[in-house]
Coordinates of C-alpha atoms and ligand atoms in Angstrom, one line a residue:
M1 CA -3.9 -0.1 26.5
I2 CA -6.6 0.8 23.8
W3 CA -6.1 4.2 22.2
N4 CA -10.2 4.8 21.8
P5 CA -12.1 1.8 23.6
N6 CA -15.4 4.0 22.7
K7 CA -14.8 3.0 19.1
E8 CA -12.5 0.0 19.2
C9 CA -14.5 -2.1 21.7
M10 CA -18.2 -1.0 20.4
S11 CA -20.9 -3.7 20.7
R12 CA -21.5 -5.2 17.3
D13 CA -24.8 -3.7 17.1
E14 CA -23.7 -0.3 18.0
M15 CA -21.0 -0.4 15.3
S16 CA -23.6 -1.6 12.6
A17 CA -25.7 1.3 13.6
L18 CA -23.0 3.6 13.2
Q19 CA -21.8 2.5 10.0
G20 CA -25.2 2.6 8.7
K21 CA -25.6 6.2 9.6
R22 CA -22.0 7.1 8.2
L23 CA -22.7 5.2 5.0
H24 CA -25.8 7.0 4.3
K25 CA -24.2 10.3 5.0
I26 CA -21.1 9.6 2.8
V27 CA -23.2 8.5 0.0
E28 CA -25.4 11.6 0.3
Y29 CA -22.1 13.7 0.3
V30 CA -20.6 12.1 -2.8
Y31 CA -23.7 12.3 -4.8
H32 CA -23.9 16.1 -4.2
N33 CA -20.2 16.7 -4.5
V34 CA -18.7 14.2 -7.0
P35 CA -20.3 13.9 -10.5
F36 CA -18.7 10.5 -11.4
Y37 CA -20.6 8.9 -8.3
R38 CA -23.7 11.1 -9.1
H39 CA -23.8 9.8 -12.6
K40 CA -23.1 6.0 -11.5
L41 CA -25.9 6.1 -8.9
Q42 CA -28.4 7.7 -11.3
E43 CA -27.5 4.8 -14.1
M44 CA -28.5 2.3 -11.3
D45 CA -31.6 4.4 -10.2
L46 CA -30.2 5.0 -6.8
T47 CA -30.7 8.0 -4.6
P48 CA -29.0 8.4 -1.1
D49 CA -32.3 7.6 0.3
D50 CA -31.8 4.0 -0.8
I51 CA -29.0 3.5 1.3
R52 CA -30.3 3.4 5.1
S53 CA -28.4 0.6 6.8
I54 CA -25.1 -0.7 6.3
D55 CA -26.7 -4.0 4.7
D56 CA -27.7 -1.6 2.0
I57 CA -23.9 -1.4 0.8
V58 CA -24.4 -4.1 -1.6
K59 CA -26.8 -1.7 -3.7
L60 CA -23.9 0.3 -4.4
P61 CA -21.3 0.5 -7.4
Y62 CA -17.7 -0.5 -7.1
T63 CA -14.7 1.8 -7.6
T64 CA -11.7 0.6 -9.3
K65 CA -8.1 2.2 -9.6
K66 CA -9.0 2.8 -13.4
D67 CA -12.0 5.0 -12.2
L68 CA -9.2 7.0 -10.3
R69 CA -7.0 7.2 -13.2
D70 CA -9.7 8.2 -15.6
N71 CA -10.5 10.9 -13.2
Y72 CA -7.0 12.2 -12.8
P73 CA -6.2 14.3 -11.2
F74 CA -9.0 15.7 -9.1
G75 CA -12.1 14.1 -10.6
L76 CA -13.1 12.1 -7.5
Q77 CA -12.3 14.9 -5.1
A78 CA -15.4 15.7 -3.0
A79 CA -14.0 18.7 -1.0
P80 CA -13.3 22.1 -2.6
Q81 CA -9.6 22.6 -3.1
S82 CA -9.5 25.3 -0.4
E83 CA -10.3 22.4 2.2
I84 CA -7.5 20.2 0.9
I85 CA -4.5 20.5 3.2
R86 CA -2.5 17.6 1.8
I87 CA -2.1 15.6 -1.3
H88 CA -0.5 12.4 -1.6
A89 CA 0.2 10.2 -4.7
S90 CA 0.8 6.6 -5.6
S91 CA 1.6 4.8 -8.8
G92 CA -1.1 4.0 -11.4
T93 CA -1.0 1.1 -13.5
T94 CA 0.1 3.2 -16.5
G95 CA 0.6 6.9 -17.0
N96 CA -1.2 8.8 -14.3
P97 CA -0.5 8.3 -10.5
T98 CA -3.5 8.0 -8.1
I99 CA -3.9 11.4 -6.5
V100 CA -5.4 11.7 -3.2
G101 CA -6.4 14.8 -1.3
Y102 CA -7.0 15.1 2.4
T103 CA -8.9 17.8 4.6
R104 CA -7.8 18.8 7.8
K105 CA -10.3 16.5 9.5
D106 CA -9.2 13.5 7.1
I107 CA -5.5 14.2 8.5
G108 CA -7.0 14.0 12.2
V109 CA -8.7 10.8 11.4
W110 CA -5.8 9.3 9.8
S111 CA -3.6 10.3 13.0
E112 CA -6.1 8.7 15.5
C113 CA -6.3 5.5 13.3
M114 CA -2.5 5.4 13.3
A115 CA -2.3 6.1 17.3
R116 CA -4.7 3.3 17.4
C117 CA -2.3 1.0 15.7
L118 CA 0.8 2.1 17.6
T119 CA -1.3 1.8 20.9
A120 CA -2.2 -1.7 20.1
Y121 CA 1.7 -2.4 19.5
G122 CA 2.2 -1.0 23.0
V123 CA 4.0 2.3 21.8
G124 CA 3.7 5.1 24.4
R125 CA 4.9 8.5 25.5
E126 CA 8.4 7.0 26.7
D127 CA 9.3 5.6 23.4
I128 CA 11.7 6.9 20.7
F129 CA 10.3 5.9 17.6
S130 CA 11.9 5.9 14.2
V131 CA 10.0 6.2 11.0
S132 CA 11.8 4.6 8.3
Y133 CA 8.9 4.6 5.5
G134 CA 9.8 6.9 2.8
Y135 CA 8.5 10.5 3.5
G136 CA 7.1 12.2 0.3
L137 CA 4.2 11.5 -2.1
F138 CA 4.1 7.8 -0.5
T139 CA 1.8 7.9 2.5
G140 CA 3.9 5.6 4.7
G141 CA 6.4 8.2 6.2
L142 CA 4.0 11.0 6.9
G143 CA 1.2 8.8 7.9
A144 CA 3.1 7.0 10.4
H145 CA 4.7 10.4 11.8
N146 CA 1.4 11.9 12.7
G147 CA 0.4 8.9 14.7
V148 CA 3.5 8.8 16.5
E149 CA 3.2 12.6 17.3
M150 CA -0.4 12.0 18.4
V151 CA 0.6 9.2 20.9
G152 CA 3.1 11.5 22.3
A153 CA 6.3 9.2 21.6
S154 CA 9.6 11.2 20.2
V155 CA 9.5 10.7 16.4
V156 CA 12.6 10.3 14.5
P157 CA 11.7 11.0 10.9
A158 CA 14.7 8.8 9.7
S159 CA 12.9 8.1 6.3
T160 CA 14.5 5.7 3.9
G161 CA 18.3 5.3 2.9
N162 CA 21.3 6.4 4.7
T163 CA 20.9 3.1 6.7
E164 CA 24.5 3.2 8.2
K165 CA 23.5 6.5 10.0
H166 CA 20.3 5.2 10.9
A167 CA 21.7 2.1 12.5
R168 CA 24.1 4.4 14.6
L169 CA 21.1 6.4 15.6
I170 CA 19.2 3.5 16.8
R171 CA 22.1 2.5 19.0
D172 CA 23.1 6.0 20.1
L173 CA 19.5 7.3 20.8
G174 CA 18.1 4.3 22.2
I175 CA 15.3 4.0 20.0
T176 CA 12.8 1.6 21.1
G177 CA 10.5 1.6 18.1
I178 CA 10.6 1.4 14.2
A179 CA 8.2 1.6 11.4
C180 CA 9.6 0.3 8.0
T181 CA 8.9 -2.4 5.5
P182 CA 9.6 -5.8 6.8
S183 CA 12.4 -6.2 3.9
Y184 CA 14.2 -3.0 5.1
A185 CA 14.1 -4.1 8.8
L186 CA 16.1 -7.0 7.4
Y187 CA 18.4 -5.0 5.7
L188 CA 18.8 -2.9 8.4
A189 CA 19.8 -5.9 10.7
E190 CA 22.3 -6.9 8.2
T191 CA 23.9 -3.4 8.2
M192 CA 24.0 -3.4 11.8
E193 CA 25.8 -6.6 12.0
Q194 CA 28.2 -5.3 9.3
L195 CA 28.9 -2.4 11.6
G196 CA 29.4 -4.6 14.6
I197 CA 26.3 -3.1 16.3
T198 CA 24.9 -6.2 18.4
K199 CA 21.7 -6.6 19.8
D200 CA 22.4 -5.9 23.4
Q201 CA 23.7 -2.4 22.5
I202 CA 20.3 -1.5 21.0
K203 CA 16.9 -1.0 22.5
L204 CA 14.6 -1.6 19.8
R205 CA 11.3 -3.6 21.1
V206 CA 8.5 -2.8 18.8
G207 CA 8.4 -3.0 15.0
A208 CA 5.4 -1.6 12.7
F209 CA 5.9 -3.6 9.6
G210 CA 3.9 -3.3 6.3
A211 CA 3.5 -1.6 2.9
E212 CA 4.3 -5.1 1.4
P213 CA 3.2 -8.8 2.1
W214 CA 5.3 -10.6 4.9
T215 CA 5.4 -13.9 6.5
E216 CA 5.6 -15.6 9.7
S217 CA 9.2 -16.8 8.9
M218 CA 10.2 -13.2 7.9
R219 CA 8.7 -12.2 11.2
E220 CA 10.8 -14.8 13.2
E221 CA 13.9 -13.7 11.4
I222 CA 13.3 -10.0 11.9
Q223 CA 12.4 -10.4 15.8
E224 CA 15.5 -12.8 16.2
R225 CA 17.8 -10.4 14.5
L226 CA 16.7 -6.9 15.8
G227 CA 15.3 -8.2 19.4
L228 CA 12.0 -6.6 18.9
K229 CA 8.3 -7.8 18.6
G230 CA 7.2 -7.1 15.0
F231 CA 3.5 -6.2 14.3
N232 CA 1.8 -6.0 11.0
L233 CA 0.5 -2.6 9.7
Y234 CA -1.8 -2.4 6.6
G235 CA -3.1 0.2 4.4
L236 CA -3.4 1.7 0.9
S237 CA -3.2 5.3 -0.3
E238 CA -6.7 5.3 -2.1
I239 CA -8.3 4.8 1.5
M240 CA -6.1 6.5 3.7
G241 CA -2.4 5.2 4.0
P242 CA -0.8 3.0 6.8
S243 CA -3.6 2.4 9.6
V244 CA -6.5 0.7 7.9
S245 CA -5.7 -2.2 10.0
Y246 CA -3.2 -3.2 12.5
E247 CA -2.4 -6.4 14.8
C248 CA -2.7 -6.2 18.5
Q249 CA -0.8 -8.3 21.1
M250 CA -2.7 -11.4 20.3
Q251 CA -1.4 -11.2 16.8
N252 CA -4.1 -13.0 15.4
G253 CA -5.2 -11.1 12.4
S254 CA -5.4 -7.5 11.9
H255 CA -8.1 -5.2 13.5
I256 CA -9.6 -2.8 10.8
N257 CA -10.7 0.6 11.9
E258 CA -14.1 0.0 10.6
D259 CA -15.8 2.9 12.0
H260 CA -13.9 4.6 9.4
F261 CA -13.2 2.1 6.4
Y262 CA -15.9 -0.4 6.0
P263 CA -14.5 -3.8 4.8
E264 CA -16.1 -6.4 2.4
I265 CA -14.7 -9.5 0.8
I266 CA -15.9 -10.4 -2.8
N267 CA -15.2 -12.9 -5.4
P268 CA -13.0 -11.2 -7.7
V269 CA -14.3 -13.0 -10.9
T270 CA -18.2 -12.8 -10.3
L271 CA -17.8 -9.7 -7.8
E272 CA -20.4 -11.4 -5.3
P273 CA -19.9 -10.4 -1.7
L274 CA -18.8 -13.5 0.4
P275 CA -19.3 -14.4 3.9
K276 CA -16.8 -13.8 6.7
G277 CA -14.2 -16.4 6.6
Q278 CA -13.9 -17.0 3.1
P279 CA -11.1 -15.8 0.8
G280 CA -11.4 -13.5 -1.7
E281 CA -10.7 -9.6 -2.7
L282 CA -10.9 -6.9 0.0
V283 CA -13.1 -3.8 -0.6
F284 CA -13.4 -0.8 1.2
T285 CA -15.9 2.0 1.6
T286 CA -14.5 4.9 3.3
L287 CA -17.1 6.0 6.0
T288 CA -15.9 9.5 7.0
K289 CA -13.4 10.7 4.5
E290 CA -14.1 14.3 3.0
G291 CA -11.2 15.0 0.5
M292 CA -11.5 11.8 -1.7
P293 CA -14.1 9.3 -0.3
V294 CA -14.5 6.1 -2.1
L295 CA -17.3 3.5 -2.5
R296 CA -16.4 0.0 -2.5
Y297 CA -13.0 0.3 -4.0
R298 CA -11.7 -2.8 -5.1
T299 CA -8.1 -3.2 -3.4
R300 CA -7.1 -6.2 -5.5
D301 CA -5.6 -7.5 -2.1
L302 CA -6.7 -11.1 -1.3
C303 CA -7.4 -12.0 2.3
S304 CA -10.3 -13.1 4.3
L305 CA -12.3 -11.4 7.3
M306 CA -12.2 -13.2 10.5
A307 CA -15.3 -13.8 12.6
G308 CA -15.4 -14.0 16.3
D309 CA -14.1 -11.9 19.2
C310 CA -10.3 -11.2 20.1
D311 CA -8.7 -11.7 23.5
C312 CA -7.5 -8.3 23.3
G313 CA -10.9 -6.8 24.0
R314 CA -11.1 -5.1 20.7
T315 CA -14.5 -6.0 18.8
S316 CA -13.4 -4.6 15.4
V317 CA -13.3 -7.4 12.6
R318 CA -9.9 -8.7 11.7
M319 CA -8.7 -9.6 8.4
T320 CA -6.0 -12.3 7.8
P321 CA -2.7 -11.5 6.2
I322 CA -2.7 -10.5 2.4
T323 CA -1.9 -13.6 0.3
G324 CA -1.7 -12.1 -3.0
R325 CA -3.3 -10.0 -5.5
S326 CA -6.0 -10.2 -8.1
D327 CA -4.1 -8.3 -10.5
D328 CA -0.3 -8.0 -11.4
M329 CA 0.9 -5.5 -9.3
L330 CA 4.5 -6.1 -7.7
I331 CA 5.7 -4.4 -4.6
I332 CA 9.3 -3.8 -4.9
R333 CA 11.2 -2.1 -1.9
G334 CA 7.7 -1.0 -0.7
I335 CA 7.0 0.6 -4.1
N336 CA 4.0 -0.6 -6.2
V337 CA 5.0 -1.3 -9.8
F338 CA 2.9 -2.4 -12.7
P339 CA 4.4 -4.5 -15.5
S340 CA 2.2 -2.2 -17.7
Q341 CA 4.1 0.8 -16.5
V342 CA 7.4 -0.7 -18.0
E343 CA 5.6 -1.5 -21.1
S344 CA 4.5 2.0 -21.7
V345 CA 8.1 3.1 -21.4
V346 CA 9.1 0.4 -23.7
L347 CA 6.5 1.3 -26.2
S348 CA 7.4 4.9 -26.1
M349 CA 11.0 4.3 -27.4
K350 CA 11.3 3.3 -31.0
E351 CA 14.6 1.2 -30.6
F352 CA 12.7 -1.5 -28.8
A353 CA 10.5 -4.6 -29.6
P354 CA 7.4 -4.8 -27.6
R355 CA 9.2 -7.9 -25.7
Y356 CA 10.1 -7.3 -22.2
L357 CA 10.5 -9.3 -19.0
L358 CA 10.7 -7.9 -15.4
V359 CA 13.2 -10.2 -13.3
V360 CA 12.7 -9.6 -9.5
N361 CA 15.1 -10.8 -7.0
R362 CA 16.0 -10.3 -3.5
V363 CA 19.8 -9.7 -2.8
N364 CA 21.0 -9.1 0.9
N365 CA 17.4 -8.5 1.8
L366 CA 16.9 -5.9 -1.0
D367 CA 14.7 -6.1 -3.6
T368 CA 16.0 -5.8 -7.1
L369 CA 14.4 -5.2 -10.6
E370 CA 16.1 -6.1 -13.6
V371 CA 14.2 -5.2 -17.1
Q372 CA 15.2 -7.1 -20.0
V373 CA 14.0 -5.7 -23.2
E374 CA 14.7 -6.8 -26.8
L375 CA 16.0 -4.5 -29.4
R376 CA 14.3 -4.1 -33.0
Q377 CA 16.1 -5.8 -35.7
E378 CA 16.8 -2.5 -37.8
Y379 CA 18.5 -0.9 -34.6
F380 CA 20.2 -4.1 -33.8
T381 CA 21.8 -4.3 -37.2
A382 CA 22.6 -0.3 -37.3
T383 CA 24.3 -0.4 -33.9
F384 CA 25.7 -3.9 -33.5
D385 CA 29.3 -2.6 -33.7
T386 CA 28.7 0.6 -31.8
P387 CA 29.0 -0.2 -27.9
A388 CA 28.5 3.6 -27.3
A389 CA 25.2 3.8 -28.7
I390 CA 24.0 0.7 -26.8
D391 CA 25.4 2.2 -23.7
E392 CA 23.6 5.5 -24.1
L393 CA 20.4 3.7 -24.9
Q394 CA 20.7 1.5 -21.9
K395 CA 21.1 4.8 -19.6
R396 CA 18.4 6.5 -21.5
L397 CA 15.8 3.6 -20.8
A398 CA 17.2 3.2 -17.2
A399 CA 16.4 6.9 -16.6
K400 CA 13.0 6.8 -17.8
L401 CA 12.2 3.8 -16.1
R402 CA 13.5 5.4 -13.0
S403 CA 11.4 8.4 -13.4
V404 CA 8.1 6.4 -14.2
L405 CA 8.7 3.8 -11.4
S406 CA 10.3 5.8 -8.7
I407 CA 12.8 3.2 -8.2
G408 CA 16.1 2.3 -9.7
V409 CA 16.3 -0.6 -12.4
K410 CA 19.1 -2.5 -14.1
V411 CA 18.4 -2.5 -17.7
S412 CA 19.8 -5.5 -19.7
L413 CA 19.3 -4.9 -23.6
K414 CA 18.8 -8.1 -25.6
A415 CA 19.2 -9.1 -29.4
P416 CA 16.1 -9.6 -31.3
N417 CA 14.4 -12.7 -30.2
A418 CA 16.7 -13.4 -27.2
I419 CA 13.8 -13.3 -24.6
E420 CA 12.4 -16.8 -24.4
R421 CA 8.8 -17.0 -25.8
S422 CA 6.3 -18.8 -23.8
Q423 CA 3.8 -21.5 -25.3
G424 CA 0.6 -19.9 -23.5
K425 CA 0.2 -16.5 -21.8
S426 CA 3.4 -14.4 -22.3
V427 CA 5.2 -14.3 -19.0
R428 CA 6.2 -10.7 -18.1
V429 CA 7.6 -11.1 -14.8
I430 CA 9.8 -13.7 -13.1
D431 CA 9.6 -13.0 -9.3
N432 CA 12.5 -15.1 -7.8
R433 CA 11.9 -13.5 -4.2
K434 CA 10.9 -16.4 -1.9
L435 CA 8.3 -15.4 0.4
K436 CA 8.5 -18.7 2.6
Ligands
LIG501 O1 1.8 1.0 1.1 C1 0.5 2.3 2.9 C2 1.4 1.7 3.8 C3 2.5 2.3 4.2 C4 0.8 0.7 4.5 C5 3.0 1.9 5.3 C6 1.5 0.2 5.7 C7 2.7 0.9 5.9 P1 0.3 2.0 -1.2 O2 1.6 2.3 -1.6 O3 -1.0 2.5 -1.8 O4 0.1 2.2 0.3 O5 0.3 0.5 -1.3 C8 -0.9 -0.4 -0.9 O6 0.4 -2.4 -0.4 O7 -2.8 -2.6 -1.5 C9 -1.3 -4.1 -0.5 O8 -1.1 -4.7 -1.5 C10 0.3 -3.4 0.1 N1 0.4 -3.6 1.3 C11 0.4 -2.6 2.4 N2 0.4 -3.1 3.7 C12 0.5 -4.3 3.7 C13 0.9 -5.4 4.5 C14 0.9 1.6 1.4 N3 0.8 -5.2 5.8 C15 -0.6 -1.9 -1.2 N4 0.8 -6.7 4.0 C16 -1.8 -2.6 -0.7 C17 0.7 -6.9 2.7 C18 0.4 -4.6 2.3 N5 0.5 -6.1 1.7

C-alpha cells in the first residue's frame, strides 16, 4: 500500500517541476517574513525572482545550527505567533536549544508524511501501535503519534520508561506495531525475556526504528528477539521530526518525502554539492513549511542519495543509512548530546579545571554516559579530607548536567592531572558502544 501515490510515485519531471515551484514560493515567503534570510539574500545580491527552478537552489545560502542558536528563540520563525499551534525544542551545541514552531498546516503535512512512512511499513487500521519515543519537547513521540492516528490504527502512547508495564501491555493488548529507538527495542526485548514473556505470546510484527544510527546486525537481532520486521525512520527536528524519510518493504535505502524536504549532498569541507551516489553531508530545504522554513539546512549527517527506481513503485529519491556525523554530536538513548554542552557546565563551576572526558558505554542495551572531570588543585587540597564536600559537589554537577543534557549522567571527580593528556588533539569522548 502507498499512502499518497500522487506524490510518492510522481514522474521525475513532475517532481522537479513541483519542487521548483515550491522553492520559488518558499524563498519569496522567507524573503518577506524572516529578516535573517532577507539580509542573507540581499548580501548575495539575490531576490526571489532569481530562483525559478529547483536547479537554482545552489545559489542559496546554507543554514546551520549556529544560525538557529544565534536567532534563539523565534528569530527564524516566519509565521506570526497567532498561527503557531505547537512548539518543539531540541538540544543546541551549547546553551540555547533549537526552537521549532509549527502551524496547523505544518502539523497536517507532518502527519501525512508520517502516515506515508507507516503505510510503507505495512501499518493499517487493524493495527494496535505503541509509540515509545519520548513525548514532550522531543519530536519523536507526538510526531509518530499523529501519523498513527492519521492512518487509523489504534495508538498506544506508551512513551519511554516504565518498560515492564509496557512489555505486559504489548502482550495483553496484542500490540502489533511499535515505534522506538533501536536500542530501546533491544532493551525491551531483554525486559520481556526477564519477565518470561515469550515471542509466541506477543503479536508484534512491525517496528519503526530511528532517532539514532543503527546497523544491519542490530536489525537482525531486534527482528529475531521481538519477532517483527524492523524499518528505518529518519528525521530531525529542524526540518520536521520523524518522517523525513522511511524504508519501504524493499528495505533498500529510505525514501525521502522530497515534495516537502528537498535533499542535497555536499562536501562538508568545501561545501560543494555532490552528485547522486557520492557520500557527503545531507542538506535539506523545507519546501512547504510555514512555521520555521529553512533553506539548505546542514544536518551534519553523513550519507549518500541513491539513483534509480525502487521496486516498490515509489519514485522518490532514497538515502543510504547514516554512517556518521560531520560534527561531534553524540546520540545517547536517542537524545542528542554535544561535548560542548558538558564543557559549558564544567566551566561554569569554579571547582573544576577545564579538563573533562565523556565516556559512553552500552550496558544491557542501554546507553550510559559518564563524565569525568578534574578538580582544580586549590579545591582538591582544601577538600581532600572532606568526603561530604566531594559528595555534595558530585551531586551538584550531576544535577546541572542532567538539566542541561536531559539525561542522567554518572559523574566521576578526578584528582588534578588524573585525566590522561593526549599527544595531539585533545580527546573529549570515548565511545565504547560497538555499532557493528
Ligand atoms: O531524532 C527525530 C526522530 C524521532 C527521528 C524519532 C526518527 C524517529 P532530533 O532529536 O532533532 O530528531 O535528532 C536528529 O538524529 O540529525 C540524526 O543524526 C539522528 N537520527 C534520526 N533518525 C535517524 C536514523 C529526531 N533513522 C538527529 N538513523 C539526526 C540514524 C538518525 N540517525
